[in-house]
PDB file of C-alpha atoms in Angstrom:
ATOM      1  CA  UNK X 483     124.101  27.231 196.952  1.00 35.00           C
ATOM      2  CA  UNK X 484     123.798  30.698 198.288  1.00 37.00           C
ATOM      3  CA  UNK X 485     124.936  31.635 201.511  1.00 37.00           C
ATOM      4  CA  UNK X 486     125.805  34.843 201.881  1.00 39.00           C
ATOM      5  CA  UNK X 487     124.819  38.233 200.205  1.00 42.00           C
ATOM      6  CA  UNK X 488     122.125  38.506 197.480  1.00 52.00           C
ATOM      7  CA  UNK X 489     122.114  39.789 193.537  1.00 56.00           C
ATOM      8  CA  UNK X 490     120.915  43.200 194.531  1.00 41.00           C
ATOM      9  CA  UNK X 491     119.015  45.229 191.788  1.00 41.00           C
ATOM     10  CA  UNK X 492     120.350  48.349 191.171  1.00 38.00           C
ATOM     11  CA  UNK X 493     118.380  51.192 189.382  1.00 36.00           C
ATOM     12  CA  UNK X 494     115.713  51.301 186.835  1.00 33.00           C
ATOM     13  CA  UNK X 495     117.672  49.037 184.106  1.00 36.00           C
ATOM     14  CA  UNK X 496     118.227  46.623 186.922  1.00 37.00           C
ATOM     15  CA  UNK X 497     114.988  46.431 187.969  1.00 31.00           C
ATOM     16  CA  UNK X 498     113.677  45.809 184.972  1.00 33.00           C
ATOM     17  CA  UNK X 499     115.836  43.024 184.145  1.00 35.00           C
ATOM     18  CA  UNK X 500     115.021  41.428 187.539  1.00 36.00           C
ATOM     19  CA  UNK X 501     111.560  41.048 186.398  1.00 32.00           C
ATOM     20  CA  UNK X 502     111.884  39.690 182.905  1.00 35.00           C
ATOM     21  CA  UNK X 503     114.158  36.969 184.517  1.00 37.00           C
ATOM     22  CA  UNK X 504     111.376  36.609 187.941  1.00 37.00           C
ATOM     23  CA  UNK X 505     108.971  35.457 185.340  1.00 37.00           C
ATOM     24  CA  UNK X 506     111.402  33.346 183.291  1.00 40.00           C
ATOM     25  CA  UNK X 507     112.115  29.347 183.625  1.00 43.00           C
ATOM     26  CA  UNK X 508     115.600  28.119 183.033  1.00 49.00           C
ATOM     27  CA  UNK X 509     114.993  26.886 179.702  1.00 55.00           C
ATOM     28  CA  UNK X 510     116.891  29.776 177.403  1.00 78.00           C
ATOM     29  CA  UNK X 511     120.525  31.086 177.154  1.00 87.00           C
ATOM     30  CA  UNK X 512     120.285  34.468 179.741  1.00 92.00           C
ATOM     31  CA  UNK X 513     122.102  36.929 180.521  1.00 95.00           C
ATOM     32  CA  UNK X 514     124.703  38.928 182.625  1.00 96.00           C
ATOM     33  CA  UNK X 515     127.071  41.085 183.717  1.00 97.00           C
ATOM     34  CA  UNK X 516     130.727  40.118 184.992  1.00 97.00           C
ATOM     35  CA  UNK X 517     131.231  42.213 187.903  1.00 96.00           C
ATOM     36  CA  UNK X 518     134.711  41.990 190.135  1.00 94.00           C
ATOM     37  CA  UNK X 519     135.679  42.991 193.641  1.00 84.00           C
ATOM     38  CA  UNK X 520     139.249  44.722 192.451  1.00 87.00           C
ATOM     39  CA  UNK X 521     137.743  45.827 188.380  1.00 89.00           C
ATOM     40  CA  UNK X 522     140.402  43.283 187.418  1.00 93.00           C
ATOM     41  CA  UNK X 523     139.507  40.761 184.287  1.00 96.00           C
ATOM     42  CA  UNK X 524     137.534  37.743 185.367  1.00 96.00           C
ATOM     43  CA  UNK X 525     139.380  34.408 184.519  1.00 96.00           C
ATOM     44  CA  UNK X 526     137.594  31.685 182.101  1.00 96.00           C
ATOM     45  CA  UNK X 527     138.056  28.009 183.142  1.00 92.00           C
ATOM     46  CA  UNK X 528     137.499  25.100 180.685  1.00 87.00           C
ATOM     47  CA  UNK X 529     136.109  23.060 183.528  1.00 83.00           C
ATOM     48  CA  UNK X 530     133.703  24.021 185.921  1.00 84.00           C
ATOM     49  CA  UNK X 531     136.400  24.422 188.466  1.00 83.00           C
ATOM     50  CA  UNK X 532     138.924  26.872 189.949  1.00 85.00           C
ATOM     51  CA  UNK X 533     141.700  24.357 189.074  1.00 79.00           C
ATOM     52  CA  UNK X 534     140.444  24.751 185.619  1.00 80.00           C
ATOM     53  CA  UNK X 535     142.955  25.316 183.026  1.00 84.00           C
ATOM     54  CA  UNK X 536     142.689  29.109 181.960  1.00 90.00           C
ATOM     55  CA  UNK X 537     141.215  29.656 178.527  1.00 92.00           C
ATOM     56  CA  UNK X 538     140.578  32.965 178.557  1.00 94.00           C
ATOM     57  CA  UNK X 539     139.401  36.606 180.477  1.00 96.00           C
ATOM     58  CA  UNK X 540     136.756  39.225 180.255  1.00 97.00           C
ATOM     59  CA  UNK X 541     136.650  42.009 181.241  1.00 97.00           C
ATOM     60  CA  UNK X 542     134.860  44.039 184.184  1.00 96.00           C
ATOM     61  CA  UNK X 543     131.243  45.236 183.148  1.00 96.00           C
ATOM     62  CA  UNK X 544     131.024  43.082 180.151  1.00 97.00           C
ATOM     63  CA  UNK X 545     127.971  41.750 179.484  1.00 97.00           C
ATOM     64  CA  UNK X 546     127.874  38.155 178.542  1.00 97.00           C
ATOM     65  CA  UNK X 547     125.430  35.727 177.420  1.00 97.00           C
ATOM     66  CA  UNK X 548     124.747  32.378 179.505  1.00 96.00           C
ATOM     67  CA  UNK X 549     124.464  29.446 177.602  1.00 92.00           C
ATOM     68  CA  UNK X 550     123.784  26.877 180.789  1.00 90.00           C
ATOM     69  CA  UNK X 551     124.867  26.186 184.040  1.00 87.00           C
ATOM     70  CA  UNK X 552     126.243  23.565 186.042  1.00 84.00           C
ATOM     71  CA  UNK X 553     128.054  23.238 189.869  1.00 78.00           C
ATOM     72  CA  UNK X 554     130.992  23.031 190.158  1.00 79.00           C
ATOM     73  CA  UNK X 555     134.162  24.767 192.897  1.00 79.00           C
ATOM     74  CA  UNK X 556     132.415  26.903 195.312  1.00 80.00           C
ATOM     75  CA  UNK X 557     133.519  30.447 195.292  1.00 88.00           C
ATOM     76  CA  UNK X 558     133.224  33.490 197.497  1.00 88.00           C
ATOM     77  CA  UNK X 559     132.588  36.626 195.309  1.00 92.00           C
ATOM     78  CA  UNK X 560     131.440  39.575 194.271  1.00 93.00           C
ATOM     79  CA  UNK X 561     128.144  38.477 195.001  1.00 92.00           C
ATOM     80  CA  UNK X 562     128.026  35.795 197.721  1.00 89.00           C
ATOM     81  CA  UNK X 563     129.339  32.553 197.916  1.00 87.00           C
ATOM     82  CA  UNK X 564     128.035  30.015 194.968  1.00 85.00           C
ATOM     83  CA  UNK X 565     128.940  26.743 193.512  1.00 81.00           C
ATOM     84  CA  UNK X 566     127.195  27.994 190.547  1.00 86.00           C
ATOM     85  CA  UNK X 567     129.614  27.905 186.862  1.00 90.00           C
ATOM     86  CA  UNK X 568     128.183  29.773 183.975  1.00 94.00           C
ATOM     87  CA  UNK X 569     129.070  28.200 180.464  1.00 94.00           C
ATOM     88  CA  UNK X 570     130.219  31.366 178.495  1.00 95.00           C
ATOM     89  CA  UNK X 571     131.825  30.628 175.152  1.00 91.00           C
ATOM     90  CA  UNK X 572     134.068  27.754 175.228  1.00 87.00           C
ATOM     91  CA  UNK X 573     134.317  28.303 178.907  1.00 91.00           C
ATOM     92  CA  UNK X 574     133.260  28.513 182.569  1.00 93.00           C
ATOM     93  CA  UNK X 575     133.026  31.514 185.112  1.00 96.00           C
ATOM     94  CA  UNK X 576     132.053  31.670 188.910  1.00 95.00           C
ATOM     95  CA  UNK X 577     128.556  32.353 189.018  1.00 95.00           C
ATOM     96  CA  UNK X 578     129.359  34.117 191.891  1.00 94.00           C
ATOM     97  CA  UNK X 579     131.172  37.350 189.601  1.00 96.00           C
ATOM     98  CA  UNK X 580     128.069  37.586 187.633  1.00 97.00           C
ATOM     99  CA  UNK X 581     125.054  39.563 187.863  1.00 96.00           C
ATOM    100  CA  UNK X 582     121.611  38.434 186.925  1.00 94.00           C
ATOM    101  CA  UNK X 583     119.480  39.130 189.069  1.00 91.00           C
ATOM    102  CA  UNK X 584     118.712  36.210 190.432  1.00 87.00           C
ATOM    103  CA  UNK X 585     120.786  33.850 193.472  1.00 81.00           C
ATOM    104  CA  UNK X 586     119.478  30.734 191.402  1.00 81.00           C
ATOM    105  CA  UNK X 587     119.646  29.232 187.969  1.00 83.00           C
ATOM    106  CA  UNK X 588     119.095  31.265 185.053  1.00 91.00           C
ATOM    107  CA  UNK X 589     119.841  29.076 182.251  1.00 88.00           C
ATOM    108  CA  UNK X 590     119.403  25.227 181.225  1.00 85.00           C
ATOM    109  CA  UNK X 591     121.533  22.886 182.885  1.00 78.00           C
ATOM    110  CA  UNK X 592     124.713  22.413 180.774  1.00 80.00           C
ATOM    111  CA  UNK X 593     124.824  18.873 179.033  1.00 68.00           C
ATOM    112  CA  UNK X 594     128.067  17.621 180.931  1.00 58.00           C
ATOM    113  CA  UNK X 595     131.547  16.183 179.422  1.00 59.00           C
ATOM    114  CA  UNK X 596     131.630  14.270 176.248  1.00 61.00           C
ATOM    115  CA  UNK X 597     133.987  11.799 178.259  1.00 77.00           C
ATOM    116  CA  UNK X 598     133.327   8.363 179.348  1.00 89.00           C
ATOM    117  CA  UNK X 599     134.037   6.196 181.263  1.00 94.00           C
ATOM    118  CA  UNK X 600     136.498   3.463 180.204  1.00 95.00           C
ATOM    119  CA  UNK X 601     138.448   0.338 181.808  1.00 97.00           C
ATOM    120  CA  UNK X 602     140.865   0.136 178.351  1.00 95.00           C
ATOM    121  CA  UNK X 603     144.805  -0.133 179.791  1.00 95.00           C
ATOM    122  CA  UNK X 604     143.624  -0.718 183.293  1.00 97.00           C
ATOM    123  CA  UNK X 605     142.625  -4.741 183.432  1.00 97.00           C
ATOM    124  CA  UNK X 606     139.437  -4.396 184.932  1.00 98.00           C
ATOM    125  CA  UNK X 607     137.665  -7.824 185.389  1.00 98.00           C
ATOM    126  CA  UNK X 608     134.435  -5.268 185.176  1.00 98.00           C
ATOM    127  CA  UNK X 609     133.473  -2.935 182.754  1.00 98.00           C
ATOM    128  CA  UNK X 610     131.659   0.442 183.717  1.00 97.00           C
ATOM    129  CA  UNK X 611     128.309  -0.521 183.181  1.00 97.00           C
ATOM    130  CA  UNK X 612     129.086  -4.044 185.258  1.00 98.00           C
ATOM    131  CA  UNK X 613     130.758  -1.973 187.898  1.00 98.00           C
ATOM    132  CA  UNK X 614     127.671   0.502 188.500  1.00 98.00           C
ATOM    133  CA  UNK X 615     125.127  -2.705 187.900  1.00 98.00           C
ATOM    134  CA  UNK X 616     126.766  -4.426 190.518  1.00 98.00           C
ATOM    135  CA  UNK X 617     127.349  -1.131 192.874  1.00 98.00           C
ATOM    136  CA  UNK X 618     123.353  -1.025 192.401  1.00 98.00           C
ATOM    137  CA  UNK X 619     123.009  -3.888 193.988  1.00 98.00           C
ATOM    138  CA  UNK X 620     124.908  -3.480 196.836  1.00 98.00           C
ATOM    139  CA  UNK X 621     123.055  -0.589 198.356  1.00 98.00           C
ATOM    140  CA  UNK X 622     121.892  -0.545 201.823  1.00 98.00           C
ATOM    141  CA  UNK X 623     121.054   1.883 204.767  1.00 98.00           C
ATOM    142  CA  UNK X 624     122.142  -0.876 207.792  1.00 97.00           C
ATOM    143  CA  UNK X 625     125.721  -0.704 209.400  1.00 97.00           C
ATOM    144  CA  UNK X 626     128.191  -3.218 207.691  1.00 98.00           C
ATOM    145  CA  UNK X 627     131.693  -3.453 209.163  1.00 97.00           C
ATOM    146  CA  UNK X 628     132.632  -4.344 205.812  1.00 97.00           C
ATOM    147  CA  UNK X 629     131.277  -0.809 204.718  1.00 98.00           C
ATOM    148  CA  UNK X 630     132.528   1.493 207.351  1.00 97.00           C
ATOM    149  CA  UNK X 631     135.704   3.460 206.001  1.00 97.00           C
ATOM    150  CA  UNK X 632     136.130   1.455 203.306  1.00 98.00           C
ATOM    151  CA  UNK X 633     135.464   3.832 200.208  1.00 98.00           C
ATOM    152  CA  UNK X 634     138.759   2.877 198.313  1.00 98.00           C
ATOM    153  CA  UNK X 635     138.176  -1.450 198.569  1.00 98.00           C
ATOM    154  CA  UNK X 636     134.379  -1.028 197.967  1.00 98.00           C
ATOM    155  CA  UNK X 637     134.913   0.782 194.860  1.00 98.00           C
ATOM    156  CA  UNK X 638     137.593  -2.000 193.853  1.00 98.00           C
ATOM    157  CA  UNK X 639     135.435  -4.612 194.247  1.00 98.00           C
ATOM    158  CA  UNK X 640     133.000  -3.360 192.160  1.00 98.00           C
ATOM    159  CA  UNK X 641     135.361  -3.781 189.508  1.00 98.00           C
ATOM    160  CA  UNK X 642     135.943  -7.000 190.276  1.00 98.00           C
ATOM    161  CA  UNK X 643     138.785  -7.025 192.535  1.00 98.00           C
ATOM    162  CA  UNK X 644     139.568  -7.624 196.193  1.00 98.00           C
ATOM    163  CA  UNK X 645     141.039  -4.555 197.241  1.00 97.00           C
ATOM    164  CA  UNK X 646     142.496  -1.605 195.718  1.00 98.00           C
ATOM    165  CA  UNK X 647     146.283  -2.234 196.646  1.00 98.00           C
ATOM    166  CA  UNK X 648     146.350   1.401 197.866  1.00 98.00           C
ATOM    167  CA  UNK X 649     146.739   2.410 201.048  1.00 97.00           C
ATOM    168  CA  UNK X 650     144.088   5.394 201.260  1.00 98.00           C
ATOM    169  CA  UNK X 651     141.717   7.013 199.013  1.00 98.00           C
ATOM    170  CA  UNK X 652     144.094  10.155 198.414  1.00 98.00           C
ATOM    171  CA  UNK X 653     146.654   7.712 197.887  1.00 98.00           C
ATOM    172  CA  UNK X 654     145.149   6.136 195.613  1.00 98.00           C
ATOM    173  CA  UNK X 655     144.653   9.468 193.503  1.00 98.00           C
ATOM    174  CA  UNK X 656     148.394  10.239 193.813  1.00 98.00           C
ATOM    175  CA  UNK X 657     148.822   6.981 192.147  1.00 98.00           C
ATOM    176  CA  UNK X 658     147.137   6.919 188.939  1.00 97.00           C
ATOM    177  CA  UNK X 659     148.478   8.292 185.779  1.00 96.00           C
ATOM    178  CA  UNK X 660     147.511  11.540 184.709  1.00 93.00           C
ATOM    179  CA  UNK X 661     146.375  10.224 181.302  1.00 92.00           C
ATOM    180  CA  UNK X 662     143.684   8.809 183.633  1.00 94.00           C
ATOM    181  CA  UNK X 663     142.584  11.468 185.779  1.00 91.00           C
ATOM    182  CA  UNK X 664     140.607  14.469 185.116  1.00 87.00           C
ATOM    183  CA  UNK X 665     141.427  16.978 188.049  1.00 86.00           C
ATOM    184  CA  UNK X 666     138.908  19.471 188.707  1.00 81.00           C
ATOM    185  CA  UNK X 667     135.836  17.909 186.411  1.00 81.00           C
ATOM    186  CA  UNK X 668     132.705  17.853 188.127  1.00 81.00           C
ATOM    187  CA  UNK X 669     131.062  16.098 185.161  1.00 80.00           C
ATOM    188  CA  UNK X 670     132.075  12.438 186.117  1.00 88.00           C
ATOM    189  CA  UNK X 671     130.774   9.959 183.743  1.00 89.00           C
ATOM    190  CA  UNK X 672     128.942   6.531 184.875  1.00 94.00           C
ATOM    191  CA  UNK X 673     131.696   4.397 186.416  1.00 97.00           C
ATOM    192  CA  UNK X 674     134.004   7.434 186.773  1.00 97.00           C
ATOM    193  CA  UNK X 675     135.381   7.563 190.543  1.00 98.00           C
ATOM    194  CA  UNK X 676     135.344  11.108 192.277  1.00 98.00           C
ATOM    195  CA  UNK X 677     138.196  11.550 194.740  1.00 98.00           C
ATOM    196  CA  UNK X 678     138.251  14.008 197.619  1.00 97.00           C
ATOM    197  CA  UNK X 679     141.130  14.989 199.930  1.00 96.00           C
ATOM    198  CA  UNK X 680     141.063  15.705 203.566  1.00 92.00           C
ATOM    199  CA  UNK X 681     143.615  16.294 206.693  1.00 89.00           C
ATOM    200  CA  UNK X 682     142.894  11.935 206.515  1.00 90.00           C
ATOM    201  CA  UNK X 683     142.792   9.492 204.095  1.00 96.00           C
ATOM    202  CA  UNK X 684     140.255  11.413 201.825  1.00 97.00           C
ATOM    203  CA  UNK X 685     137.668   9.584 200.005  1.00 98.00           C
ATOM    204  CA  UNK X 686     136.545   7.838 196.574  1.00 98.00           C
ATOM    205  CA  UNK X 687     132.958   6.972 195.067  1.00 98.00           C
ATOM    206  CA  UNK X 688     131.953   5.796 191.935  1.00 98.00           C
ATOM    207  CA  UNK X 689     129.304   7.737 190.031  1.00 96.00           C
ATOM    208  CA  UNK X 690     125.991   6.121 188.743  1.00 94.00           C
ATOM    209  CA  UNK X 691     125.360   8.893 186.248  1.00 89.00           C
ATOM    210  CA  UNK X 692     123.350  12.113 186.004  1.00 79.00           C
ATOM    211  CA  UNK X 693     125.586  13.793 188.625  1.00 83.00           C
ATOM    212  CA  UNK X 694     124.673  10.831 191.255  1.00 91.00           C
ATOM    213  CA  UNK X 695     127.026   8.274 193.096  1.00 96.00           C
ATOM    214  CA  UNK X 696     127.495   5.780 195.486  1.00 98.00           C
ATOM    215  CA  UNK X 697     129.192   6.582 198.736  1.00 98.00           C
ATOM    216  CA  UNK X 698     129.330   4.777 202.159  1.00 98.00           C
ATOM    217  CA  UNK X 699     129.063   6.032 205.062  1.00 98.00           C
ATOM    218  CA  UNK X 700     127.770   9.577 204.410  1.00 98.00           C
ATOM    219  CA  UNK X 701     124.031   9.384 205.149  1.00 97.00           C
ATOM    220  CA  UNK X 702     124.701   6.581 208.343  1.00 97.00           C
ATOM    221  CA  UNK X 703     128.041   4.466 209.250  1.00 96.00           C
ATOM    222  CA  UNK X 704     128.656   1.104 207.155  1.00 98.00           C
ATOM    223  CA  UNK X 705     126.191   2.406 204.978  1.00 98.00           C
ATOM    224  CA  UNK X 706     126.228   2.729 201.022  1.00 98.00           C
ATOM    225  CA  UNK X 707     123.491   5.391 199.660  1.00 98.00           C
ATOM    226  CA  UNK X 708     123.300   7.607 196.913  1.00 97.00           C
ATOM    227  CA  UNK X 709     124.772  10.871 197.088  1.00 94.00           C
ATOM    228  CA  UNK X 710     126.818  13.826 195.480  1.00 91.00           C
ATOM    229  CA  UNK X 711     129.661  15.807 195.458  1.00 90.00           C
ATOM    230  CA  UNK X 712     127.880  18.966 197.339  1.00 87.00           C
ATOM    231  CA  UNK X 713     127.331  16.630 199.994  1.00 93.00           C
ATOM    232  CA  UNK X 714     130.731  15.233 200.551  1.00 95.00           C
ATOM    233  CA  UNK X 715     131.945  18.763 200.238  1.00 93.00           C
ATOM    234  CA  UNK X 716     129.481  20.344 202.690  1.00 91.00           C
ATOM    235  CA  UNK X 717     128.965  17.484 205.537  1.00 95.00           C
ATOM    236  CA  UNK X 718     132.268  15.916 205.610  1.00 96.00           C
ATOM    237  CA  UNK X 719     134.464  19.532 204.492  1.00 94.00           C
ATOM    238  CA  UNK X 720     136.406  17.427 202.074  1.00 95.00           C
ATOM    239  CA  UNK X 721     138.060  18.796 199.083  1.00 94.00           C
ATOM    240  CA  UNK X 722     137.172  17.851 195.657  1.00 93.00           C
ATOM    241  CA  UNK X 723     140.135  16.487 193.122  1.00 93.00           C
ATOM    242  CA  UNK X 724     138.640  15.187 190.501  1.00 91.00           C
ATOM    243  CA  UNK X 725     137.484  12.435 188.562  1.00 94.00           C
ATOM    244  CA  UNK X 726     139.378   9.002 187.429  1.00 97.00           C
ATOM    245  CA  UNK X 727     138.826   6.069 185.041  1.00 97.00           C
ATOM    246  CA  UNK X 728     138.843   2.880 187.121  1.00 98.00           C
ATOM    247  CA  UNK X 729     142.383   2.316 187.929  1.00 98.00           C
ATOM    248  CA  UNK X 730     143.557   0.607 190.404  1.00 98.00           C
ATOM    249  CA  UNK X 731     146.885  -0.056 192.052  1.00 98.00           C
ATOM    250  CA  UNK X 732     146.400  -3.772 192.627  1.00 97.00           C
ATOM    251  CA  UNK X 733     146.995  -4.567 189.013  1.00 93.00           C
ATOM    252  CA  UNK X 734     149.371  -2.246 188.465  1.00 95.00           C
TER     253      UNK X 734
END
């Protein structure tokens, strides 16, 4: 989302382009222009994320073609602040370094990760699709005690356990092997959990799919609602990490 300064057009070429792409939907590749603050390269992620793992730069005032977009870190740049990524290549770039003409979408929504979501080497009594079945079930807009600041346990016992055996959410996260976390990835698979960091004890949700998870507490107290990642980020000012398969420390 834009909040600050606009794509402004800029002469007759710009102008132009600002119409073609006015009249245009989202369905195409587009196009742009990588434009930085100091002229200096602009860095290519392989996730939408600026943890990413570098995989490349281009240059200032290379034009590049768009082949879909997707959210991801929010960035201040060039042009405003944006948690718009633009798939170029093999990779991703800040929406926010790259002129179109437009503050919105310009392309088709990129496809998301070819990973899923898997309970192999963790002992799950669940699998993924039980554990978002049964998370289906359990949501609710009324204030549960059980709910309230419980992310971490409510996303074990969807697997089938009674707790998580960590002490926090961001605890949790320090916890699990690498070879099952996916730091940075905004495209969390059904089952995946998303873990967030803040000056407490952060927080966890499982995702349902489509860029859509469960959460408690964020749209009333003790609640558990549907939600995203934007809206952790914006209301609550927490950090995003990453993405996990379901591992927990209680069997581990």
């Amino acid at each position: 989302m834009r909040i600050r300064i606009g794509k402004r057009v800029a002469g007759v070429a710009g102008i132009a382009a600002a119409i073609v792409l006015a009249g245009a939907t989202p369905a195409l590749a587009a196009s742009g222009t990588v434009h930085t603050d100091s002229g200096i390269a602009l860095t290519v992620r392989a996730t939408p994320s600026t943890s990413g793992s570098p995989v490349g730069t281009i240059a200032d005032g290379t034009a590049v073609t768009i082949s879909c977009q997707t959210n991801g870190s929010t960035v201040d740049g060039k042009y405003g602040t944006s948690d718009i990524w633009d798939k170029v290549g093999d990779g991703y770039v800040s929406d926010s370094y790259v002129y179109t003409g437009s503050d919105g979408r310009v392309a088709p929504d990129c496809a998301g990760s070819t990973l899923t979501c898997t309970t192999a080497g963790t002992g799950d009594p669940k699998t993924c699709a039980q554990a978002v079945a049964y998370a289906k079930t359990r949501i609710h807009t009324n204030d549960l005690d059980s709910y309230e600041g419980w992310c971490d346990r409510i996303n074990a016992q969807n697997y089938g356990w009674t707790a998580s055996g960590s002490e926090t959410a961001y605890i949790h996260w320090t916890q699990i092997p690498a070879s099952f976390k996916h730091p940075g990835d905004y495209q969390v698979p059904a089952g995946g959990l998303a873990f967030f960091k803040s000056s407490g004890a952060g927080h966890t949700m499982i995702s349902i799919g489509d860029g859509k998870f469960l959460s408690n507490d964020i749209n009333a107290y003790g609640s558990y609602t549907e939600t995203t990642i934007a809206q952790i980020k914006s209301k609550w000012g927490q950090t995003y990490l990453g993405w996990s398969q379901p591992w927990f420390k209680v069997n581990h």
